[in-house]
C-alpha cells in the first residue's frame, strides 16, 4: 500500500517542521498532494494515524488537499488540465510529458502547542 510510504514521508517532514518551530504537540496539519500520487485520502489518514503514534504528531488532524494534474503542451504552448490520467492535449492530441503540477507533496500548514505552554 503506497499510502504507507507517503504517510512516512509526511511524518518526516512534519516532525522536522514541528522541531523547527518548537511545537511539542501537533494538533492539525494540512498537506497538498498531487493527483499523480493517486492517494486514497482515507487510507492515507489511516496510515498516518498508525505511523504518528508515539510522536508529537499522534492524534493530529490531517487535512488533505488534492492538487489536480496540469500538463504543458509544447505544441500549443498552453497548459491543460489532465483528467482521468489522459495526458493527451485536448487542443492537438499530442501526449505531454511535462507537468506543471500534480506531483507535489507539500506541507502547507502545521498547528500545535509550543514547548513549555
Ligand atoms: Zn496541444
XYZ file of C-alpha atoms and ligand atoms in Angstrom:
118
model
C 0.000 0.000 0.000
C 1.753 3.139 -1.134
C -0.206 5.397 1.237
C 2.085 3.998 3.936
C 5.259 5.313 2.318
C 3.607 8.670 1.639
C 2.487 8.844 5.273
C 6.062 8.095 6.340
C 7.421 10.942 4.205
C 4.743 13.210 5.549
C 5.575 12.365 9.160
C 9.265 13.018 8.489
C 8.538 16.446 7.013
C 6.012 17.353 9.719
C 8.287 16.259 12.564
C 11.102 18.350 11.158
C 8.833 21.403 10.927
C 7.489 20.818 14.429
C 11.052 20.702 15.709
C 11.950 23.888 13.854
C 9.078 25.777 15.490
C 9.437 24.050 18.875
C 5.965 22.536 18.654
C 5.715 19.775 21.208
C 2.242 18.577 20.276
C 0.777 18.945 16.778
C -2.998 19.366 16.657
C -3.530 19.618 12.918
C -1.675 19.710 9.647
C -2.659 20.420 6.073
C -0.952 18.833 3.103
C -1.251 19.226 -0.635
C -0.795 16.046 -2.600
C -0.671 15.885 -6.368
C -3.338 13.840 -8.071
C -0.463 11.972 -9.699
C 0.244 10.243 -6.394
C -3.251 8.738 -6.652
C -3.671 8.552 -2.898
C -6.863 7.490 -1.231
C -7.310 10.158 1.472
C -8.934 7.781 3.949
C -6.134 5.248 3.501
C -3.536 7.973 3.966
C -5.233 9.240 7.132
C -5.302 5.737 8.495
C -1.617 5.119 7.689
C -0.750 8.487 9.212
C -2.562 7.712 12.460
C -0.578 4.483 12.799
C 2.824 5.895 11.868
C 2.454 9.020 14.023
C 1.887 7.009 17.187
C 4.353 7.891 19.904
C 5.455 11.099 18.154
C 4.325 14.745 18.613
C 2.020 14.092 15.659
C -0.040 11.475 17.417
C -3.752 12.274 17.270
C -3.263 15.246 14.943
C -5.958 16.029 12.427
C -4.727 15.516 8.887
C -6.284 17.709 6.200
C -5.603 16.594 2.654
C -5.897 18.802 -0.410
C -5.585 17.041 -3.746
C -3.855 19.137 -6.423
C -5.082 18.437 -9.965
C -2.604 17.439 -12.643
C -1.825 20.221 -15.082
C 0.338 19.401 -18.083
C 2.001 21.651 -20.630
C 1.567 21.189 -24.358
C 4.718 22.339 -26.125
C 2.916 22.342 -29.458
C 0.057 24.652 -28.407
C 2.205 26.459 -25.837
C -0.632 26.102 -23.405
C -1.287 24.308 -20.151
C -4.152 21.845 -19.892
C -5.746 20.007 -17.033
C -5.313 16.251 -17.115
C -8.481 14.308 -16.479
C -8.696 10.578 -15.854
C -4.915 10.322 -16.333
C -5.193 11.101 -20.030
C -2.126 13.126 -20.944
C -3.295 13.993 -24.428
C -3.632 17.686 -25.175
C -7.302 18.481 -25.846
C -6.197 21.012 -28.466
C -3.893 18.978 -30.712
C -3.896 15.448 -29.295
C -0.186 15.372 -28.547
C 0.792 13.398 -25.447
C 2.565 15.639 -22.975
C 5.283 14.595 -20.572
C 5.725 17.974 -18.909
C 3.781 18.560 -15.752
C 3.237 21.893 -14.101
C 1.515 20.420 -11.083
C 0.150 17.173 -9.774
C 3.331 15.666 -8.357
C 3.581 17.632 -5.140
C 3.799 16.506 -1.588
C 3.656 19.742 0.330
C 3.114 20.505 3.959
C 1.013 23.674 3.788
C 0.429 24.345 7.464
C 1.027 22.872 10.848
C -0.658 23.840 14.086
C 0.018 22.876 17.633
C 1.252 23.785 21.051
C 4.689 25.229 21.633
C 7.020 23.689 24.123
C 6.567 24.999 27.623
C 2.973 26.156 27.100
Zn -1.642 20.828 -27.842
